[in-house]
Amino acid sequence: MRRINIPKTIGICLVVLYVVGALIPVYWVVTTAFKPRIEVYTFPVKYIPSSFTWEPAHNSLTQRPSMSFLRNSLFAAVGATILALALGVPAAYALAREKFPGRKDIAFFILTTRMFPPVTICIPIYFIIRNVGLLDTLAGLIIVYAMFNLAIIIWVMKGYIQQVPVEIEESARVDGCTKLGAFIRITLPLLAPGMAAVAIISLVLSWNEFLYALILTHSPAAKTLPVGIAEFIGGAYGILWGEICFLGTVAIIPMIVLIMVVQKYIVRGLTMGAIK
């Protein structure tokens, strides 16, 4: 008789329970996005719709400039990710390779920027963005998003860079490469998996961000999709669950597809970055 591996069985059961628990809300959102309105408010909840309708989709796309919100979210997330990588990777390289006083203190200070809730500094950030003339602009959102993503990028990439043998760069410099040239031509290509991992993390965090998008924008030209979804809460018709769930479905599908495509790079990048 085959023996049962109890720890393994318990682990599998826990994973299955977690996956089911995580998928139930997603399933509810997707099905509610296409339910007839009367079934949305039916109690007890009908998890299997009797029919499907495009009314919530039509309303969400015609009653609000939802495509503008979607475009703004894309620009803000991609822009913030590019800016954070452009600043974070060189900073991580300096912390990993250079020897200078206060290096460990600086690295720790960078990490502490993610230790307190973003809401605690929303007021000073609001005034700073307003005073520099970037209030209600995508540029303002990109800067704020990049600022909050820098800590993760720097710390993960710092660990990843430390896994690259310094002898490779030294060999390139012996062959006539400058320090900058060795970094760009030799080291940077080796950092691609780590950069892909932190880029996806930054992209997802920026895509889903709500608080600062709500505080720093007020016009359709700058509002992002999470803020646009919130506009269907309240008003003369109460909470429009169908419209909210349709836009929620629109918001989660791109991220799910993206993560499924690049998940191996995320795992590899984060694993390498966490070794040291």
PDB file of C-alpha atoms in Angstrom, residues 19-231:
ATOM      1  CA  VAL A  19      -6.400  29.437  -5.426  1.00  0.00           C
ATOM      2  CA  VAL A  20     -10.143  28.831  -5.064  1.00  0.00           C
ATOM      3  CA  GLY A  21     -10.452  31.668  -2.567  1.00  0.00           C
ATOM      4  CA  ALA A  22      -8.552  34.003  -4.881  1.00  0.00           C
ATOM      5  CA  LEU A  23     -10.535  33.034  -7.986  1.00  0.00           C
ATOM      6  CA  ILE A  24     -14.036  33.316  -6.495  1.00  0.00           C
ATOM      7  CA  PRO A  25     -13.976  37.157  -6.340  1.00  0.00           C
ATOM      8  CA  VAL A  26     -12.554  37.317  -9.867  1.00  0.00           C
ATOM      9  CA  TYR A  27     -15.276  34.988 -11.127  1.00  0.00           C
ATOM     10  CA  TRP A  28     -17.929  37.096  -9.385  1.00  0.00           C
ATOM     11  CA  VAL A  29     -16.587  40.302 -10.951  1.00  0.00           C
ATOM     12  CA  VAL A  30     -16.448  38.830 -14.459  1.00  0.00           C
ATOM     13  CA  THR A  31     -19.937  37.278 -14.318  1.00  0.00           C
ATOM     14  CA  THR A  32     -21.488  40.368 -12.717  1.00  0.00           C
ATOM     15  CA  ALA A  33     -20.101  42.447 -15.575  1.00  0.00           C
ATOM     16  CA  PHE A  34     -22.476  40.630 -17.935  1.00  0.00           C
ATOM     17  CA  LYS A  35     -25.464  39.879 -15.687  1.00  0.00           C
ATOM     18  CA  PRO A  36     -28.890  41.441 -16.263  1.00  0.00           C
ATOM     19  CA  ARG A  37     -29.290  44.314 -13.795  1.00  0.00           C
ATOM     20  CA  ILE A  38     -32.070  42.590 -11.845  1.00  0.00           C
ATOM     21  CA  GLU A  39     -29.826  39.582 -11.150  1.00  0.00           C
ATOM     22  CA  VAL A  40     -27.033  41.788  -9.846  1.00  0.00           C
ATOM     23  CA  TYR A  41     -29.193  42.810  -6.877  1.00  0.00           C
ATOM     24  CA  THR A  42     -30.777  39.392  -6.322  1.00  0.00           C
ATOM     25  CA  PHE A  43     -30.269  37.834  -2.888  1.00  0.00           C
ATOM     26  CA  PRO A  44     -28.974  35.246  -2.352  1.00  0.00           C
ATOM     27  CA  VAL A  45     -26.326  35.870  -4.968  1.00  0.00           C
ATOM     28  CA  LYS A  46     -26.700  34.044  -8.285  1.00  0.00           C
ATOM     29  CA  TYR A  47     -23.216  32.891  -9.222  1.00  0.00           C
ATOM     30  CA  ILE A  48     -24.382  31.468 -12.551  1.00  0.00           C
ATOM     31  CA  PRO A  49     -26.296  34.091 -14.575  1.00  0.00           C
ATOM     32  CA  SER A  50     -29.451  32.960 -16.325  1.00  0.00           C
ATOM     33  CA  SER A  51     -28.520  35.152 -19.296  1.00  0.00           C
ATOM     34  CA  PHE A  52     -25.845  37.583 -20.388  1.00  0.00           C
ATOM     35  CA  THR A  53     -26.186  41.220 -21.414  1.00  0.00           C
ATOM     36  CA  TRP A  54     -23.914  43.907 -22.838  1.00  0.00           C
ATOM     37  CA  GLU A  55     -25.798  46.718 -21.088  1.00  0.00           C
ATOM     38  CA  PRO A  56     -23.167  47.298 -18.349  1.00  0.00           C
ATOM     39  CA  ALA A  57     -20.425  47.380 -20.972  1.00  0.00           C
ATOM     40  CA  HIS A  58     -22.359  49.863 -23.096  1.00  0.00           C
ATOM     41  CA  ASN A  59     -23.134  52.094 -20.119  1.00  0.00           C
ATOM     42  CA  SER A  60     -19.579  52.098 -18.788  1.00  0.00           C
ATOM     43  CA  LEU A  61     -18.182  53.067 -22.188  1.00  0.00           C
ATOM     44  CA  THR A  62     -20.775  55.736 -23.003  1.00  0.00           C
ATOM     45  CA  GLN A  63     -21.606  57.350 -19.650  1.00  0.00           C
ATOM     46  CA  ARG A  64     -17.947  58.001 -18.779  1.00  0.00           C
ATOM     47  CA  PRO A  65     -14.800  58.528 -20.889  1.00  0.00           C
ATOM     48  CA  SER A  66     -13.611  55.070 -19.876  1.00  0.00           C
ATOM     49  CA  MET A  67     -11.278  54.629 -22.838  1.00  0.00           C
ATOM     50  CA  SER A  68      -9.524  57.840 -21.815  1.00  0.00           C
ATOM     51  CA  PHE A  69      -9.165  56.461 -18.289  1.00  0.00           C
ATOM     52  CA  LEU A  70      -7.717  53.232 -19.696  1.00  0.00           C
ATOM     53  CA  ARG A  71      -5.249  55.119 -21.877  1.00  0.00           C
ATOM     54  CA  ASN A  72      -4.176  57.302 -18.954  1.00  0.00           C
ATOM     55  CA  SER A  73      -3.574  54.225 -16.785  1.00  0.00           C
ATOM     56  CA  LEU A  74      -1.425  52.693 -19.509  1.00  0.00           C
ATOM     57  CA  PHE A  75       0.647  55.842 -20.027  1.00  0.00           C
ATOM     58  CA  ALA A  76       1.083  56.424 -16.277  1.00  0.00           C
ATOM     59  CA  ALA A  77       2.070  52.818 -15.528  1.00  0.00           C
ATOM     60  CA  VAL A  78       4.487  52.473 -18.446  1.00  0.00           C
ATOM     61  CA  GLY A  79       5.959  55.942 -17.916  1.00  0.00           C
ATOM     62  CA  ALA A  80       6.476  55.369 -14.196  1.00  0.00           C
ATOM     63  CA  THR A  81       8.093  51.990 -14.845  1.00  0.00           C
ATOM     64  CA  ILE A  82      10.525  53.399 -17.407  1.00  0.00           C
ATOM     65  CA  LEU A  83      11.439  56.334 -15.150  1.00  0.00           C
ATOM     66  CA  ALA A  84      11.854  54.115 -12.083  1.00  0.00           C
ATOM     67  CA  LEU A  85      14.094  51.701 -13.999  1.00  0.00           C
ATOM     68  CA  ALA A  86      16.162  54.553 -15.443  1.00  0.00           C
ATOM     69  CA  LEU A  87      16.812  55.893 -11.947  1.00  0.00           C
ATOM     70  CA  GLY A  88      16.725  52.685  -9.913  1.00  0.00           C
ATOM     71  CA  VAL A  89      19.122  50.444 -11.849  1.00  0.00           C
ATOM     72  CA  PRO A  90      22.062  52.914 -11.793  1.00  0.00           C
ATOM     73  CA  ALA A  91      21.374  53.623  -8.111  1.00  0.00           C
ATOM     74  CA  ALA A  92      21.339  49.894  -7.354  1.00  0.00           C
ATOM     75  CA  TYR A  93      24.594  49.475  -9.277  1.00  0.00           C
ATOM     76  CA  ALA A  94      26.250  52.208  -7.237  1.00  0.00           C
ATOM     77  CA  LEU A  95      25.099  50.658  -3.955  1.00  0.00           C
ATOM     78  CA  ALA A  96      26.231  47.188  -5.048  1.00  0.00           C
ATOM     79  CA  ARG A  97      29.598  48.053  -6.575  1.00  0.00           C
ATOM     80  CA  GLU A  98      30.905  51.342  -5.194  1.00  0.00           C
ATOM     81  CA  LYS A  99      32.542  51.762  -1.793  1.00  0.00           C
ATOM     82  CA  PHE A 100      31.640  55.071  -0.171  1.00  0.00           C
ATOM     83  CA  PRO A 101      30.779  56.270   3.343  1.00  0.00           C
ATOM     84  CA  GLY A 102      27.164  55.803   4.377  1.00  0.00           C
ATOM     85  CA  ARG A 103      26.366  53.288   1.640  1.00  0.00           C
ATOM     86  CA  LYS A 104      24.493  50.932   3.980  1.00  0.00           C
ATOM     87  CA  ASP A 105      22.669  53.815   5.635  1.00  0.00           C
ATOM     88  CA  ILE A 106      21.502  55.112   2.269  1.00  0.00           C
ATOM     89  CA  ALA A 107      20.277  51.657   1.251  1.00  0.00           C
ATOM     90  CA  PHE A 108      18.365  51.320   4.517  1.00  0.00           C
ATOM     91  CA  PHE A 109      16.867  54.800   4.155  1.00  0.00           C
ATOM     92  CA  ILE A 110      15.642  53.929   0.666  1.00  0.00           C
ATOM     93  CA  LEU A 111      13.938  50.842   2.068  1.00  0.00           C
ATOM     94  CA  THR A 112      12.232  52.835   4.841  1.00  0.00           C
ATOM     95  CA  THR A 113      10.341  54.856   2.236  1.00  0.00           C
ATOM     96  CA  ARG A 114       8.126  51.783   1.778  1.00  0.00           C
ATOM     97  CA  MET A 115       7.614  51.170   5.486  1.00  0.00           C
ATOM     98  CA  PHE A 116       4.879  53.719   6.107  1.00  0.00           C
ATOM     99  CA  PRO A 117       1.437  54.006   4.504  1.00  0.00           C
ATOM    100  CA  PRO A 118       1.330  56.277   1.426  1.00  0.00           C
ATOM    101  CA  VAL A 119      -1.630  58.144   2.940  1.00  0.00           C
ATOM    102  CA  THR A 120       0.650  59.571   5.639  1.00  0.00           C
ATOM    103  CA  ILE A 121       2.524  61.720   3.112  1.00  0.00           C
ATOM    104  CA  CYS A 122      -0.236  62.428   0.615  1.00  0.00           C
ATOM    105  CA  ILE A 123      -0.700  66.035   1.785  1.00  0.00           C
ATOM    106  CA  PRO A 124       2.939  67.163   1.344  1.00  0.00           C
ATOM    107  CA  ILE A 125       3.138  65.351  -1.983  1.00  0.00           C
ATOM    108  CA  TYR A 126      -0.056  67.092  -3.093  1.00  0.00           C
ATOM    109  CA  PHE A 127       1.403  70.523  -2.291  1.00  0.00           C
ATOM    110  CA  ILE A 128       4.724  69.714  -3.964  1.00  0.00           C
ATOM    111  CA  ILE A 129       3.035  68.538  -7.157  1.00  0.00           C
ATOM    112  CA  ARG A 130       0.731  71.566  -7.122  1.00  0.00           C
ATOM    113  CA  ASN A 131       3.583  74.031  -6.564  1.00  0.00           C
ATOM    114  CA  VAL A 132       5.598  72.685  -9.499  1.00  0.00           C
ATOM    115  CA  GLY A 133       2.562  72.916 -11.779  1.00  0.00           C
ATOM    116  CA  LEU A 134       2.032  69.186 -12.310  1.00  0.00           C
ATOM    117  CA  LEU A 135      -1.330  68.837 -10.581  1.00  0.00           C
ATOM    118  CA  ASP A 136      -3.919  67.055 -12.732  1.00  0.00           C
ATOM    119  CA  THR A 137      -1.299  65.865 -15.209  1.00  0.00           C
ATOM    120  CA  LEU A 138      -0.004  62.448 -16.184  1.00  0.00           C
ATOM    121  CA  ALA A 139       3.536  63.721 -15.654  1.00  0.00           C
ATOM    122  CA  GLY A 140       2.760  64.342 -11.988  1.00  0.00           C
ATOM    123  CA  LEU A 141       1.361  60.834 -11.576  1.00  0.00           C
ATOM    124  CA  ILE A 142       4.351  59.294 -13.343  1.00  0.00           C
ATOM    125  CA  ILE A 143       6.785  61.047 -11.006  1.00  0.00           C
ATOM    126  CA  VAL A 144       4.873  60.016  -7.870  1.00  0.00           C
ATOM    127  CA  TYR A 145       4.445  56.415  -9.010  1.00  0.00           C
ATOM    128  CA  ALA A 146       8.125  56.145  -9.933  1.00  0.00           C
ATOM    129  CA  MET A 147       9.119  57.553  -6.540  1.00  0.00           C
ATOM    130  CA  PHE A 148       7.173  54.873  -4.688  1.00  0.00           C
ATOM    131  CA  ASN A 149       8.477  52.076  -6.928  1.00  0.00           C
ATOM    132  CA  LEU A 150      12.135  53.058  -6.613  1.00  0.00           C
ATOM    133  CA  ALA A 151      12.686  51.315  -3.278  1.00  0.00           C
ATOM    134  CA  ILE A 152      11.590  47.916  -4.590  1.00  0.00           C
ATOM    135  CA  ILE A 153      13.568  48.293  -7.798  1.00  0.00           C
ATOM    136  CA  ILE A 154      16.752  49.407  -6.044  1.00  0.00           C
ATOM    137  CA  TRP A 155      16.709  46.656  -3.444  1.00  0.00           C
ATOM    138  CA  VAL A 156      15.906  43.812  -5.825  1.00  0.00           C
ATOM    139  CA  MET A 157      18.383  44.995  -8.452  1.00  0.00           C
ATOM    140  CA  LYS A 158      21.076  45.577  -5.829  1.00  0.00           C
ATOM    141  CA  GLY A 159      20.891  41.908  -4.873  1.00  0.00           C
ATOM    142  CA  TYR A 160      20.794  40.875  -8.525  1.00  0.00           C
ATOM    143  CA  ILE A 161      23.856  42.965  -9.432  1.00  0.00           C
ATOM    144  CA  GLN A 162      25.806  41.397  -6.583  1.00  0.00           C
ATOM    145  CA  GLN A 163      25.345  38.005  -8.300  1.00  0.00           C
ATOM    146  CA  VAL A 164      27.149  39.241 -11.417  1.00  0.00           C
ATOM    147  CA  PRO A 165      30.892  38.532 -11.020  1.00  0.00           C
ATOM    148  CA  VAL A 166      32.826  41.773 -10.863  1.00  0.00           C
ATOM    149  CA  GLU A 167      35.630  40.046 -12.794  1.00  0.00           C
ATOM    150  CA  ILE A 168      33.522  40.255 -15.964  1.00  0.00           C
ATOM    151  CA  GLU A 169      33.512  44.038 -15.760  1.00  0.00           C
ATOM    152  CA  GLU A 170      37.201  44.137 -14.873  1.00  0.00           C
ATOM    153  CA  SER A 171      38.022  42.051 -17.954  1.00  0.00           C
ATOM    154  CA  ALA A 172      36.086  44.468 -20.136  1.00  0.00           C
ATOM    155  CA  ARG A 173      37.959  47.406 -18.634  1.00  0.00           C
ATOM    156  CA  VAL A 174      41.287  45.675 -19.277  1.00  0.00           C
ATOM    157  CA  ASP A 175      40.220  45.385 -22.928  1.00  0.00           C
ATOM    158  CA  GLY A 176      39.747  49.156 -23.077  1.00  0.00           C
ATOM    159  CA  CYS A 177      36.133  49.646 -21.945  1.00  0.00           C
ATOM    160  CA  THR A 178      35.349  52.537 -19.664  1.00  0.00           C
ATOM    161  CA  LYS A 179      33.473  51.883 -16.438  1.00  0.00           C
ATOM    162  CA  LEU A 180      30.274  53.208 -17.995  1.00  0.00           C
ATOM    163  CA  GLY A 181      30.881  51.220 -21.162  1.00  0.00           C
ATOM    164  CA  ALA A 182      31.414  48.008 -19.203  1.00  0.00           C
ATOM    165  CA  PHE A 183      28.176  48.604 -17.325  1.00  0.00           C
ATOM    166  CA  ILE A 184      26.146  49.283 -20.471  1.00  0.00           C
ATOM    167  CA  ARG A 185      27.676  46.636 -22.731  1.00  0.00           C
ATOM    168  CA  ILE A 186      28.471  43.837 -20.291  1.00  0.00           C
ATOM    169  CA  THR A 187      26.544  44.130 -17.037  1.00  0.00           C
ATOM    170  CA  LEU A 188      23.251  45.585 -18.218  1.00  0.00           C
ATOM    171  CA  PRO A 189      22.389  42.701 -20.602  1.00  0.00           C
ATOM    172  CA  LEU A 190      23.026  40.229 -17.762  1.00  0.00           C
ATOM    173  CA  LEU A 191      20.522  42.110 -15.609  1.00  0.00           C
ATOM    174  CA  ALA A 192      17.653  41.620 -18.074  1.00  0.00           C
ATOM    175  CA  PRO A 193      15.762  38.954 -16.036  1.00  0.00           C
ATOM    176  CA  GLY A 194      15.941  41.046 -12.879  1.00  0.00           C
ATOM    177  CA  MET A 195      14.901  44.187 -14.729  1.00  0.00           C
ATOM    178  CA  ALA A 196      11.970  42.313 -16.263  1.00  0.00           C
ATOM    179  CA  ALA A 197      10.846  41.169 -12.813  1.00  0.00           C
ATOM    180  CA  VAL A 198      10.937  44.600 -11.192  1.00  0.00           C
ATOM    181  CA  ALA A 199       9.433  46.191 -14.295  1.00  0.00           C
ATOM    182  CA  ILE A 200       6.375  43.935 -14.032  1.00  0.00           C
ATOM    183  CA  ILE A 201       6.045  44.648 -10.312  1.00  0.00           C
ATOM    184  CA  SER A 202       6.290  48.389 -10.939  1.00  0.00           C
ATOM    185  CA  LEU A 203       3.819  48.147 -13.796  1.00  0.00           C
ATOM    186  CA  VAL A 204       1.236  46.270 -11.714  1.00  0.00           C
ATOM    187  CA  LEU A 205       1.588  48.587  -8.705  1.00  0.00           C
ATOM    188  CA  SER A 206       1.235  51.684 -10.883  1.00  0.00           C
ATOM    189  CA  TRP A 207      -1.660  50.212 -12.862  1.00  0.00           C
ATOM    190  CA  ASN A 208      -3.665  49.475  -9.713  1.00  0.00           C
ATOM    191  CA  GLU A 209      -2.802  52.628  -7.737  1.00  0.00           C
ATOM    192  CA  PHE A 210      -5.867  54.555  -6.581  1.00  0.00           C
ATOM    193  CA  LEU A 211      -5.094  56.963  -3.725  1.00  0.00           C
ATOM    194  CA  TYR A 212      -2.719  59.363  -5.468  1.00  0.00           C
ATOM    195  CA  ALA A 213      -4.597  59.172  -8.749  1.00  0.00           C
ATOM    196  CA  LEU A 214      -7.686  60.301  -6.833  1.00  0.00           C
ATOM    197  CA  ILE A 215      -5.877  63.109  -5.009  1.00  0.00           C
ATOM    198  CA  LEU A 216      -3.741  64.458  -7.851  1.00  0.00           C
ATOM    199  CA  THR A 217      -6.228  64.349 -10.749  1.00  0.00           C
ATOM    200  CA  HIS A 218      -9.686  65.783 -11.317  1.00  0.00           C
ATOM    201  CA  SER A 219     -10.231  65.886 -15.078  1.00  0.00           C
ATOM    202  CA  PRO A 220     -10.823  63.044 -17.574  1.00  0.00           C
ATOM    203  CA  ALA A 221      -7.587  64.047 -19.300  1.00  0.00           C
ATOM    204  CA  ALA A 222      -5.569  62.764 -16.334  1.00  0.00           C
ATOM    205  CA  LYS A 223      -7.802  60.376 -14.370  1.00  0.00           C
ATOM    206  CA  THR A 224      -6.797  56.724 -14.413  1.00  0.00           C
ATOM    207  CA  LEU A 225      -9.011  53.654 -14.652  1.00  0.00           C
ATOM    208  CA  PRO A 226      -9.267  52.947 -10.881  1.00  0.00           C
ATOM    209  CA  VAL A 227     -10.539  56.497 -10.332  1.00  0.00           C
ATOM    210  CA  GLY A 228     -12.898  56.143 -13.282  1.00  0.00           C
ATOM    211  CA  ILE A 229     -14.323  52.956 -11.785  1.00  0.00           C
ATOM    212  CA  ALA A 230     -15.001  54.782  -8.516  1.00  0.00           C
ATOM    213  CA  GLU A 231     -17.160  57.311 -10.375  1.00  0.00           C
TER     214      GLU A 231
END
